[in-house]
PDB file of C-alpha atoms in Angstrom:
ATOM      1  CA  UNK A  21      26.748  21.360  -4.274  1.00  0.00           C
ATOM      2  CA  UNK A  22      27.749  20.099  -7.708  1.00  0.00           C
ATOM      3  CA  UNK A  23      25.868  16.772  -7.729  1.00  0.00           C
ATOM      4  CA  UNK A  24      22.775  15.273  -6.130  1.00  0.00           C
ATOM      5  CA  UNK A  25      21.380  11.728  -5.875  1.00  0.00           C
ATOM      6  CA  UNK A  26      17.606  11.284  -5.826  1.00  0.00           C
ATOM      7  CA  UNK A  27      15.096   8.434  -5.790  1.00  0.00           C
ATOM      8  CA  UNK A  28      12.112   8.407  -8.155  1.00  0.00           C
ATOM      9  CA  UNK A  29       9.349   6.306  -6.599  1.00  0.00           C
ATOM     10  CA  UNK A  30       6.719   4.324  -8.522  1.00  0.00           C
ATOM     11  CA  UNK A  31       2.968   4.515  -8.000  1.00  0.00           C
ATOM     12  CA  UNK A  32       0.012   2.159  -8.112  1.00  0.00           C
ATOM     13  CA  UNK A  33      -3.696   2.949  -8.414  1.00  0.00           C
ATOM     14  CA  UNK A  34      -5.810   1.640  -5.543  1.00  0.00           C
ATOM     15  CA  UNK A  35      -8.874   2.801  -7.436  1.00  0.00           C
ATOM     16  CA  UNK A  36      -9.247   4.096 -10.982  1.00  0.00           C
ATOM     17  CA  UNK A  37     -12.429   5.396 -12.552  1.00  0.00           C
ATOM     18  CA  UNK A  38     -12.968   7.238 -15.823  1.00  0.00           C
ATOM     19  CA  UNK A  39     -15.945   9.565 -15.494  1.00  0.00           C
ATOM     20  CA  UNK A  40     -16.098  11.174 -18.919  1.00  0.00           C
ATOM     21  CA  UNK A  41     -14.385  12.318 -22.096  1.00  0.00           C
ATOM     22  CA  UNK A  42     -13.541  15.979 -22.644  1.00  0.00           C
ATOM     23  CA  UNK A  43     -13.906  17.854 -25.912  1.00  0.00           C
ATOM     24  CA  UNK A  44     -10.109  17.950 -26.269  1.00  0.00           C
ATOM     25  CA  UNK A  45      -9.995  14.141 -26.184  1.00  0.00           C
ATOM     26  CA  UNK A  46      -8.600  13.814 -22.658  1.00  0.00           C
ATOM     27  CA  UNK A  47     -10.409  11.600 -20.167  1.00  0.00           C
ATOM     28  CA  UNK A  48     -11.801  12.841 -16.857  1.00  0.00           C
ATOM     29  CA  UNK A  49     -10.687  10.526 -14.062  1.00  0.00           C
ATOM     30  CA  UNK A  50     -11.076   9.882 -10.339  1.00  0.00           C
ATOM     31  CA  UNK A  51      -8.164   7.851  -9.024  1.00  0.00           C
ATOM     32  CA  UNK A  52      -6.620   6.979  -5.698  1.00  0.00           C
ATOM     33  CA  UNK A  53      -2.872   7.111  -6.155  1.00  0.00           C
ATOM     34  CA  UNK A  54      -0.371   5.424  -3.845  1.00  0.00           C
ATOM     35  CA  UNK A  55       3.424   5.576  -3.852  1.00  0.00           C
ATOM     36  CA  UNK A  56       5.380   2.353  -3.327  1.00  0.00           C
ATOM     37  CA  UNK A  57       8.977   1.719  -2.282  1.00  0.00           C
ATOM     38  CA  UNK A  58      10.077   0.679  -5.739  1.00  0.00           C
ATOM     39  CA  UNK A  59      12.279   3.327  -7.298  1.00  0.00           C
ATOM     40  CA  UNK A  60      14.674   4.467  -9.994  1.00  0.00           C
ATOM     41  CA  UNK A  61      17.946   6.103  -8.948  1.00  0.00           C
ATOM     42  CA  UNK A  62      19.097   9.348 -10.529  1.00  0.00           C
ATOM     43  CA  UNK A  63      22.288  11.359 -10.238  1.00  0.00           C
ATOM     44  CA  UNK A  64      22.124  14.946 -11.507  1.00  0.00           C
ATOM     45  CA  UNK A  65      25.432  16.808 -11.923  1.00  0.00           C
ATOM     46  CA  UNK A  66      26.186  20.399 -12.897  1.00  0.00           C
ATOM     47  CA  UNK A  67      28.159  20.907 -16.104  1.00  0.00           C
ATOM     48  CA  UNK A  68      29.831  24.153 -17.157  1.00  0.00           C
ATOM     49  CA  UNK A  69      28.998  24.073 -20.868  1.00  0.00           C
ATOM     50  CA  UNK A  70      25.254  24.679 -20.478  1.00  0.00           C
ATOM     51  CA  UNK A  71      24.190  21.393 -22.091  1.00  0.00           C
ATOM     52  CA  UNK A  72      21.514  19.014 -20.794  1.00  0.00           C
ATOM     53  CA  UNK A  73      22.292  15.338 -21.376  1.00  0.00           C
ATOM     54  CA  UNK A  74      21.486  11.959 -19.892  1.00  0.00           C
ATOM     55  CA  UNK A  75      22.493   8.314 -19.848  1.00  0.00           C
ATOM     56  CA  UNK A  76      20.642   5.230 -18.631  1.00  0.00           C
ATOM     57  CA  UNK A  77      21.219   1.542 -17.938  1.00  0.00           C
ATOM     58  CA  UNK A  78      18.471   0.593 -20.441  1.00  0.00           C
ATOM     59  CA  UNK A  79      19.687   1.061 -23.992  1.00  0.00           C
ATOM     60  CA  UNK A  80      16.183   1.146 -25.523  1.00  0.00           C
ATOM     61  CA  UNK A  81      15.110   4.237 -23.568  1.00  0.00           C
ATOM     62  CA  UNK A  82      15.311   7.532 -25.476  1.00  0.00           C
ATOM     63  CA  UNK A  83      17.788  10.027 -24.004  1.00  0.00           C
ATOM     64  CA  UNK A  84      16.876  12.958 -26.237  1.00  0.00           C
ATOM     65  CA  UNK A  85      14.339  15.777 -25.888  1.00  0.00           C
ATOM     66  CA  UNK A  86      11.489  13.240 -25.816  1.00  0.00           C
ATOM     67  CA  UNK A  87      12.606  12.035 -22.379  1.00  0.00           C
ATOM     68  CA  UNK A  88      10.784  13.663 -19.454  1.00  0.00           C
ATOM     69  CA  UNK A  89      14.059  13.956 -17.527  1.00  0.00           C
ATOM     70  CA  UNK A  90      15.498  16.185 -20.256  1.00  0.00           C
ATOM     71  CA  UNK A  91      12.248  18.141 -20.512  1.00  0.00           C
ATOM     72  CA  UNK A  92      12.115  18.677 -16.743  1.00  0.00           C
ATOM     73  CA  UNK A  93      15.692  19.930 -16.531  1.00  0.00           C
ATOM     74  CA  UNK A  94      15.265  22.315 -19.471  1.00  0.00           C
ATOM     75  CA  UNK A  95      11.966  23.605 -18.075  1.00  0.00           C
ATOM     76  CA  UNK A  96      13.657  24.991 -14.956  1.00  0.00           C
ATOM     77  CA  UNK A  97      16.974  25.915 -16.587  1.00  0.00           C
ATOM     78  CA  UNK A  98      15.189  27.996 -19.236  1.00  0.00           C
ATOM     79  CA  UNK A  99      12.740  29.577 -16.806  1.00  0.00           C
ATOM     80  CA  UNK A 100      15.455  30.750 -14.424  1.00  0.00           C
ATOM     81  CA  UNK A 101      18.051  31.621 -17.055  1.00  0.00           C
ATOM     82  CA  UNK A 102      20.615  29.210 -15.622  1.00  0.00           C
ATOM     83  CA  UNK A 103      23.884  29.357 -17.570  1.00  0.00           C
ATOM     84  CA  UNK A 104      25.162  25.956 -16.483  1.00  0.00           C
ATOM     85  CA  UNK A 105      23.712  22.655 -17.660  1.00  0.00           C
ATOM     86  CA  UNK A 106      23.206  19.221 -16.126  1.00  0.00           C
ATOM     87  CA  UNK A 107      24.206  15.648 -16.795  1.00  0.00           C
ATOM     88  CA  UNK A 108      21.581  13.114 -15.707  1.00  0.00           C
ATOM     89  CA  UNK A 109      22.373   9.469 -14.972  1.00  0.00           C
ATOM     90  CA  UNK A 110      19.312   7.217 -14.670  1.00  0.00           C
ATOM     91  CA  UNK A 111      19.442   3.746 -13.136  1.00  0.00           C
ATOM     92  CA  UNK A 112      16.067   2.261 -14.113  1.00  0.00           C
ATOM     93  CA  UNK A 113      14.301  -0.307 -11.904  1.00  0.00           C
ATOM     94  CA  UNK A 114      10.594   0.590 -12.269  1.00  0.00           C
ATOM     95  CA  UNK A 115       9.061  -1.520 -15.055  1.00  0.00           C
ATOM     96  CA  UNK A 116       8.740   0.460 -18.299  1.00  0.00           C
ATOM     97  CA  UNK A 117       5.281   1.083 -19.840  1.00  0.00           C
ATOM     98  CA  UNK A 118       3.708  -0.695 -16.898  1.00  0.00           C
ATOM     99  CA  UNK A 119       1.073   1.657 -15.465  1.00  0.00           C
ATOM    100  CA  UNK A 120       3.393   2.748 -12.636  1.00  0.00           C
ATOM    101  CA  UNK A 121       4.266   6.309 -13.774  1.00  0.00           C
ATOM    102  CA  UNK A 122       7.922   5.399 -14.324  1.00  0.00           C
ATOM    103  CA  UNK A 123       8.619   8.206 -16.785  1.00  0.00           C
ATOM    104  CA  UNK A 124       6.608  10.766 -14.840  1.00  0.00           C
ATOM    105  CA  UNK A 125       8.341  10.023 -11.540  1.00  0.00           C
ATOM    106  CA  UNK A 126      11.765  10.348 -13.193  1.00  0.00           C
ATOM    107  CA  UNK A 127      10.735  13.760 -14.514  1.00  0.00           C
ATOM    108  CA  UNK A 128       9.465  14.765 -11.061  1.00  0.00           C
ATOM    109  CA  UNK A 129      12.759  13.671  -9.497  1.00  0.00           C
ATOM    110  CA  UNK A 130      14.731  15.835 -11.938  1.00  0.00           C
ATOM    111  CA  UNK A 131      12.572  18.859 -11.064  1.00  0.00           C
ATOM    112  CA  UNK A 132      13.387  18.262  -7.397  1.00  0.00           C
ATOM    113  CA  UNK A 133      17.102  17.757  -8.133  1.00  0.00           C
ATOM    114  CA  UNK A 134      17.538  20.864 -10.303  1.00  0.00           C
ATOM    115  CA  UNK A 135      15.659  22.959  -7.727  1.00  0.00           C
ATOM    116  CA  UNK A 136      18.074  21.818  -4.988  1.00  0.00           C
ATOM    117  CA  UNK A 137      21.203  21.872  -7.147  1.00  0.00           C
ATOM    118  CA  UNK A 138      20.756  25.504  -8.200  1.00  0.00           C
ATOM    119  CA  UNK A 139      19.083  26.738  -4.989  1.00  0.00           C
ATOM    120  CA  UNK A 140      15.972  27.931  -6.839  1.00  0.00           C
ATOM    121  CA  UNK A 141      13.875  28.004  -3.654  1.00  0.00           C
ATOM    122  CA  UNK A 142      10.791  26.433  -5.217  1.00  0.00           C
ATOM    123  CA  UNK A 143       8.287  24.795  -2.862  1.00  0.00           C
ATOM    124  CA  UNK A 144       6.731  21.389  -3.465  1.00  0.00           C
ATOM    125  CA  UNK A 145       3.595  23.142  -4.750  1.00  0.00           C
ATOM    126  CA  UNK A 146       5.727  25.287  -7.081  1.00  0.00           C
ATOM    127  CA  UNK A 147       7.252  22.111  -8.544  1.00  0.00           C
ATOM    128  CA  UNK A 148       3.814  20.506  -8.882  1.00  0.00           C
ATOM    129  CA  UNK A 149       2.528  23.566 -10.761  1.00  0.00           C
ATOM    130  CA  UNK A 150       5.398  23.268 -13.219  1.00  0.00           C
ATOM    131  CA  UNK A 151       5.165  19.488 -13.400  1.00  0.00           C
ATOM    132  CA  UNK A 152       1.731  19.559 -15.025  1.00  0.00           C
ATOM    133  CA  UNK A 153       3.401  21.085 -18.096  1.00  0.00           C
ATOM    134  CA  UNK A 154       5.309  17.814 -18.472  1.00  0.00           C
ATOM    135  CA  UNK A 155       2.431  15.395 -17.905  1.00  0.00           C
ATOM    136  CA  UNK A 156      -0.708  14.772 -15.858  1.00  0.00           C
ATOM    137  CA  UNK A 157       1.004  12.305 -13.474  1.00  0.00           C
ATOM    138  CA  UNK A 158       4.055  14.471 -12.738  1.00  0.00           C
ATOM    139  CA  UNK A 159       2.436  16.686 -10.045  1.00  0.00           C
ATOM    140  CA  UNK A 160       1.408  13.573  -8.112  1.00  0.00           C
ATOM    141  CA  UNK A 161       4.921  12.127  -8.447  1.00  0.00           C
ATOM    142  CA  UNK A 162       6.244  15.327  -6.846  1.00  0.00           C
ATOM    143  CA  UNK A 163       3.618  15.111  -4.089  1.00  0.00           C
ATOM    144  CA  UNK A 164       3.812  11.348  -3.337  1.00  0.00           C
ATOM    145  CA  UNK A 165       1.894   9.454  -0.656  1.00  0.00           C
ATOM    146  CA  UNK A 166      -1.843   8.712  -0.779  1.00  0.00           C
ATOM    147  CA  UNK A 167      -3.977  11.090  -2.827  1.00  0.00           C
ATOM    148  CA  UNK A 168      -7.186  11.514  -4.802  1.00  0.00           C
ATOM    149  CA  UNK A 169      -6.472  12.597  -8.381  1.00  0.00           C
ATOM    150  CA  UNK A 170      -9.226  14.223 -10.462  1.00  0.00           C
ATOM    151  CA  UNK A 171      -9.538  16.172 -13.712  1.00  0.00           C
ATOM    152  CA  UNK A 172      -7.053  14.544 -16.095  1.00  0.00           C
ATOM    153  CA  UNK A 173      -5.095  13.472 -13.010  1.00  0.00           C
ATOM    154  CA  UNK A 174      -3.616  16.853 -12.144  1.00  0.00           C
ATOM    155  CA  UNK A 175      -6.150  17.962  -9.480  1.00  0.00           C
ATOM    156  CA  UNK A 176      -4.809  16.409  -6.281  1.00  0.00           C
ATOM    157  CA  UNK A 177      -6.264  16.106  -2.791  1.00  0.00           C
ATOM    158  CA  UNK A 178      -4.106  14.521  -0.060  1.00  0.00           C
ATOM    159  CA  UNK A 179      -5.690  11.571   1.744  1.00  0.00           C
ATOM    160  CA  UNK A 180      -4.798   9.976   5.093  1.00  0.00           C
ATOM    161  CA  UNK A 181      -1.830   7.599   4.775  1.00  0.00           C
ATOM    162  CA  UNK A 182      -2.723   4.211   3.357  1.00  0.00           C
ATOM    163  CA  UNK A 183      -2.877   1.181   5.676  1.00  0.00           C
ATOM    164  CA  UNK A 184       0.624  -0.312   5.957  1.00  0.00           C
ATOM    165  CA  UNK A 185       0.991  -3.745   4.379  1.00  0.00           C
ATOM    166  CA  UNK A 186       3.316  -5.745   2.115  1.00  0.00           C
ATOM    167  CA  UNK A 187       2.634  -5.306  -1.598  1.00  0.00           C
ATOM    168  CA  UNK A 188       3.649  -7.699  -4.370  1.00  0.00           C
ATOM    169  CA  UNK A 189       4.134  -6.140  -7.811  1.00  0.00           C
ATOM    170  CA  UNK A 190       4.201  -8.311 -10.928  1.00  0.00           C
ATOM    171  CA  UNK A 191       4.657  -7.400 -14.599  1.00  0.00           C
ATOM    172  CA  UNK A 192       4.188 -10.005 -17.336  1.00  0.00           C
ATOM    173  CA  UNK A 193       6.377  -9.893 -20.417  1.00  0.00           C
ATOM    174  CA  UNK A 194       3.833  -8.035 -22.531  1.00  0.00           C
ATOM    175  CA  UNK A 195       3.226  -4.425 -23.520  1.00  0.00           C
ATOM    176  CA  UNK A 196      -0.111  -2.649 -23.330  1.00  0.00           C
ATOM    177  CA  UNK A 197      -1.092   0.270 -25.560  1.00  0.00           C
ATOM    178  CA  UNK A 198      -2.665   2.900 -23.299  1.00  0.00           C
ATOM    179  CA  UNK A 199      -4.189   4.569 -26.359  1.00  0.00           C
ATOM    180  CA  UNK A 200      -5.822   1.296 -27.427  1.00  0.00           C
ATOM    181  CA  UNK A 201      -7.116   0.657 -23.900  1.00  0.00           C
ATOM    182  CA  UNK A 202      -8.849   4.039 -23.739  1.00  0.00           C
ATOM    183  CA  UNK A 203     -10.263   3.656 -27.251  1.00  0.00           C
ATOM    184  CA  UNK A 204     -11.779   0.326 -26.214  1.00  0.00           C
ATOM    185  CA  UNK A 205     -13.162   1.917 -23.056  1.00  0.00           C
ATOM    186  CA  UNK A 206     -14.767   4.714 -25.081  1.00  0.00           C
ATOM    187  CA  UNK A 207     -16.593   2.125 -27.184  1.00  0.00           C
ATOM    188  CA  UNK A 208     -18.037   0.361 -24.102  1.00  0.00           C
ATOM    189  CA  UNK A 209     -18.202   3.297 -21.670  1.00  0.00           C
ATOM    190  CA  UNK A 210     -21.908   2.992 -20.841  1.00  0.00           C
ATOM    191  CA  UNK A 211     -21.728  -0.704 -19.920  1.00  0.00           C
ATOM    192  CA  UNK A 212     -18.533  -0.992 -17.831  1.00  0.00           C
ATOM    193  CA  UNK A 213     -18.616  -1.268 -14.041  1.00  0.00           C
ATOM    194  CA  UNK A 214     -17.311   1.845 -12.313  1.00  0.00           C
ATOM    195  CA  UNK A 215     -15.575   1.514  -8.916  1.00  0.00           C
ATOM    196  CA  UNK A 216     -16.840   3.426  -5.870  1.00  0.00           C
ATOM    197  CA  UNK A 217     -13.955   5.818  -5.222  1.00  0.00           C
ATOM    198  CA  UNK A 218     -15.725   7.510  -2.301  1.00  0.00           C
ATOM    199  CA  UNK A 219     -16.117   4.147  -0.551  1.00  0.00           C
ATOM    200  CA  UNK A 220     -12.399   3.483  -0.985  1.00  0.00           C
ATOM    201  CA  UNK A 221     -11.621   6.851   0.598  1.00  0.00           C
ATOM    202  CA  UNK A 222     -13.827   5.891   3.558  1.00  0.00           C
ATOM    203  CA  UNK A 223     -11.969   2.570   3.877  1.00  0.00           C
ATOM    204  CA  UNK A 224      -8.625   4.394   3.945  1.00  0.00           C
ATOM    205  CA  UNK A 225      -9.917   6.806   6.570  1.00  0.00           C
ATOM    206  CA  UNK A 226     -11.124   3.835   8.654  1.00  0.00           C
ATOM    207  CA  UNK A 227      -7.770   2.038   8.133  1.00  0.00           C
ATOM    208  CA  UNK A 228      -9.740  -1.066   7.106  1.00  0.00           C
ATOM    209  CA  UNK A 229      -7.538  -3.049   4.722  1.00  0.00           C
ATOM    210  CA  UNK A 230      -9.956  -5.929   4.151  1.00  0.00           C
ATOM    211  CA  UNK A 231     -12.811  -3.571   3.305  1.00  0.00           C
ATOM    212  CA  UNK A 232     -10.569  -1.585   0.979  1.00  0.00           C
ATOM    213  CA  UNK A 233      -9.473  -4.743  -0.835  1.00  0.00           C
ATOM    214  CA  UNK A 234     -13.093  -5.797  -1.321  1.00  0.00           C
ATOM    215  CA  UNK A 235     -13.938  -2.399  -2.836  1.00  0.00           C
ATOM    216  CA  UNK A 236     -10.843  -1.886  -5.036  1.00  0.00           C
ATOM    217  CA  UNK A 237     -11.616  -1.402  -8.693  1.00  0.00           C
ATOM    218  CA  UNK A 238     -10.014  -0.299 -11.942  1.00  0.00           C
ATOM    219  CA  UNK A 239     -12.430   0.423 -14.766  1.00  0.00           C
ATOM    220  CA  UNK A 240      -9.674  -0.172 -17.324  1.00  0.00           C
ATOM    221  CA  UNK A 241      -9.431  -3.840 -16.333  1.00  0.00           C
ATOM    222  CA  UNK A 242     -12.683  -4.449 -18.180  1.00  0.00           C
ATOM    223  CA  UNK A 243     -11.060  -3.645 -21.512  1.00  0.00           C
ATOM    224  CA  UNK A 244      -7.406  -4.538 -20.857  1.00  0.00           C
ATOM    225  CA  UNK A 245      -7.991  -8.047 -19.469  1.00  0.00           C
ATOM    226  CA  UNK A 246      -9.953  -9.320 -22.500  1.00  0.00           C
ATOM    227  CA  UNK A 247      -6.991  -8.210 -24.653  1.00  0.00           C
ATOM    228  CA  UNK A 248      -4.424  -9.709 -22.262  1.00  0.00           C
ATOM    229  CA  UNK A 249      -5.958 -12.545 -20.167  1.00  0.00           C
ATOM    230  CA  UNK A 250      -2.627 -13.199 -18.425  1.00  0.00           C
ATOM    231  CA  UNK A 251      -3.400 -10.169 -16.236  1.00  0.00           C
ATOM    232  CA  UNK A 252      -6.401 -12.030 -14.814  1.00  0.00           C
ATOM    233  CA  UNK A 253      -4.279 -15.162 -14.374  1.00  0.00           C
ATOM    234  CA  UNK A 254      -1.706 -13.249 -12.321  1.00  0.00           C
ATOM    235  CA  UNK A 255      -4.428 -11.696 -10.169  1.00  0.00           C
ATOM    236  CA  UNK A 256      -5.919 -15.127  -9.504  1.00  0.00           C
ATOM    237  CA  UNK A 257      -2.506 -16.574  -8.673  1.00  0.00           C
ATOM    238  CA  UNK A 258      -1.964 -13.869  -6.059  1.00  0.00           C
ATOM    239  CA  UNK A 259      -5.412 -14.436  -4.557  1.00  0.00           C
ATOM    240  CA  UNK A 260      -4.860 -18.210  -4.496  1.00  0.00           C
ATOM    241  CA  UNK A 261      -1.672 -17.640  -2.514  1.00  0.00           C
ATOM    242  CA  UNK A 262      -3.008 -15.375   0.194  1.00  0.00           C
ATOM    243  CA  UNK A 263      -3.504 -11.869  -1.220  1.00  0.00           C
ATOM    244  CA  UNK A 264      -6.325  -9.956   0.470  1.00  0.00           C
ATOM    245  CA  UNK A 265      -6.863  -8.094  -2.787  1.00  0.00           C
ATOM    246  CA  UNK A 266      -5.244  -7.891  -6.214  1.00  0.00           C
ATOM    247  CA  UNK A 267      -5.711  -5.441  -9.084  1.00  0.00           C
ATOM    248  CA  UNK A 268      -4.163  -4.087 -12.269  1.00  0.00           C
ATOM    249  CA  UNK A 269      -2.435  -0.717 -11.942  1.00  0.00           C
ATOM    250  CA  UNK A 270      -3.199   2.033 -14.452  1.00  0.00           C
ATOM    251  CA  UNK A 271      -3.793   0.746 -17.967  1.00  0.00           C
ATOM    252  CA  UNK A 272      -1.624  -2.287 -17.175  1.00  0.00           C
ATOM    253  CA  UNK A 273      -0.151  -4.735 -17.521  1.00  0.00           C
ATOM    254  CA  UNK A 274       1.311  -4.538 -13.980  1.00  0.00           C
ATOM    255  CA  UNK A 275      -0.665  -6.319 -11.252  1.00  0.00           C
ATOM    256  CA  UNK A 276      -0.274  -5.745  -7.517  1.00  0.00           C
ATOM    257  CA  UNK A 277      -1.495  -7.632  -4.479  1.00  0.00           C
ATOM    258  CA  UNK A 278      -1.906  -6.581  -0.841  1.00  0.00           C
ATOM    259  CA  UNK A 279      -1.013  -9.034   1.926  1.00  0.00           C
ATOM    260  CA  UNK A 280      -1.507  -9.116   5.689  1.00  0.00           C
ATOM    261  CA  UNK A 281       2.019 -10.336   6.495  1.00  0.00           C
ATOM    262  CA  UNK A 282       5.451 -10.730   4.923  1.00  0.00           C
ATOM    263  CA  UNK A 283       5.517 -14.534   5.232  1.00  0.00           C
ATOM    264  CA  UNK A 284       2.421 -14.956   3.054  1.00  0.00           C
ATOM    265  CA  UNK A 285       3.661 -12.332   0.599  1.00  0.00           C
ATOM    266  CA  UNK A 286       7.037 -14.109   0.231  1.00  0.00           C
ATOM    267  CA  UNK A 287       5.291 -17.441  -0.397  1.00  0.00           C
ATOM    268  CA  UNK A 288       3.089 -15.780  -3.044  1.00  0.00           C
ATOM    269  CA  UNK A 289       6.193 -14.315  -4.691  1.00  0.00           C
ATOM    270  CA  UNK A 290       7.775 -17.765  -4.851  1.00  0.00           C
ATOM    271  CA  UNK A 291       4.599 -19.234  -6.373  1.00  0.00           C
ATOM    272  CA  UNK A 292       4.438 -16.525  -9.036  1.00  0.00           C
ATOM    273  CA  UNK A 293       8.108 -17.007  -9.845  1.00  0.00           C
ATOM    274  CA  UNK A 294       7.519 -20.726 -10.344  1.00  0.00           C
ATOM    275  CA  UNK A 295       4.467 -20.050 -12.528  1.00  0.00           C
ATOM    276  CA  UNK A 296       6.590 -18.436 -15.224  1.00  0.00           C
ATOM    277  CA  UNK A 297       3.855 -15.855 -15.896  1.00  0.00           C
ATOM    278  CA  UNK A 298       5.818 -12.761 -14.925  1.00  0.00           C
ATOM    279  CA  UNK A 299       8.944 -11.073 -16.216  1.00  0.00           C
ATOM    280  CA  UNK A 300       9.487  -8.645 -13.318  1.00  0.00           C
ATOM    281  CA  UNK A 301       8.460  -9.285  -9.720  1.00  0.00           C
ATOM    282  CA  UNK A 302       8.983  -7.140  -6.620  1.00  0.00           C
ATOM    283  CA  UNK A 303       7.976  -7.507  -2.984  1.00  0.00           C
ATOM    284  CA  UNK A 304       7.949  -4.094  -1.362  1.00  0.00           C
ATOM    285  CA  UNK A 305       6.001  -1.768   0.940  1.00  0.00           C
ATOM    286  CA  UNK A 306       3.800   1.285   0.629  1.00  0.00           C
ATOM    287  CA  UNK A 307       5.412   4.699   0.931  1.00  0.00           C
ATOM    288  CA  UNK A 308       3.914   7.613   2.852  1.00  0.00           C
ATOM    289  CA  UNK A 309       5.779  10.877   3.219  1.00  0.00           C
ATOM    290  CA  UNK A 310       3.242  12.764   5.329  1.00  0.00           C
TER     291      UNK A 310
END
C-alpha cells in the first residue's frame, strides 16, 4: 500500500462544563463529546525522500510544522525510525475555528493513516496515547462516537451510542477567540450556571432525546453569547423552526440543533439560509462507531 484515503469526522459537545482551573493554567472539564457525519477528506501517500509535506484546498491554512497533520505524521515517523516520508492532501469541509475539533480530527486521521500505511500495528488505544501529545481533543477524535471527556479532555469514558436524529450545524461568519472566552469565564466562574453532565448521561442511557435536549448545557455560552449575540439568534431560529434542542458547540461560534425528523430539519435549514445569519450550514446525522 502506497496511499490511503481517510475521513476526519467533526465533533459537537452535547454537554460542556468547566469544573476548575489547574495550576498550569489548563481548565478541568467534563464534556459529552459526539461525532457527526461531517468530515474532511485526507489522502496520505508514501514518498521516497523522507520528507513530510501537505497541501490543502484552503489557502489560509498553515501547511508547515504548526499544522497538526504534519506533527502527527512526524510523531510516528520519528518514533519508529521510518526512512520514507509522506505527502498529505487535505480537502477541508469542517468549519475552521468553530468548536468542532477540525484540526484535532485531521491530526487523528493522519495518525490512523500512517499506522496503516507503514503497518505499525498500533491499536486504537496506542494511537490515543500518542494523540494526547498533539492536543487534548486528539485522543477523542481517534476514539469517536459518544464519550465522556474529563481532565483537560484527554480522560475518556465510552458512553452508550447517542439517540439517532438529524442534526443541523450552523456557523456564522464570525471568529471566536477561545483564549478570550476562557479568560471571561475565569472572571465570572462562581456565578455561571453549570450543566448537569450526569443527568445528560442518564438521558443518553435512557435513549430519551427530549429529556436530553431539555438538559443540554454549555457553560461557555454564558460568556461567548454576550460577546457574539448572533449565536443566540441562530439558536432561537432553530428552535422557532422545530428543533427539540439547540446549543453552541465548544467555545463557538458553531450552533447545532437536534430534530425529530428530516422534513422538519430540512425546513429549518431553509429558514436559516433565508435569514442570512450563517456562513456555513450542514444537515447531517450523528456518527457512532461502536
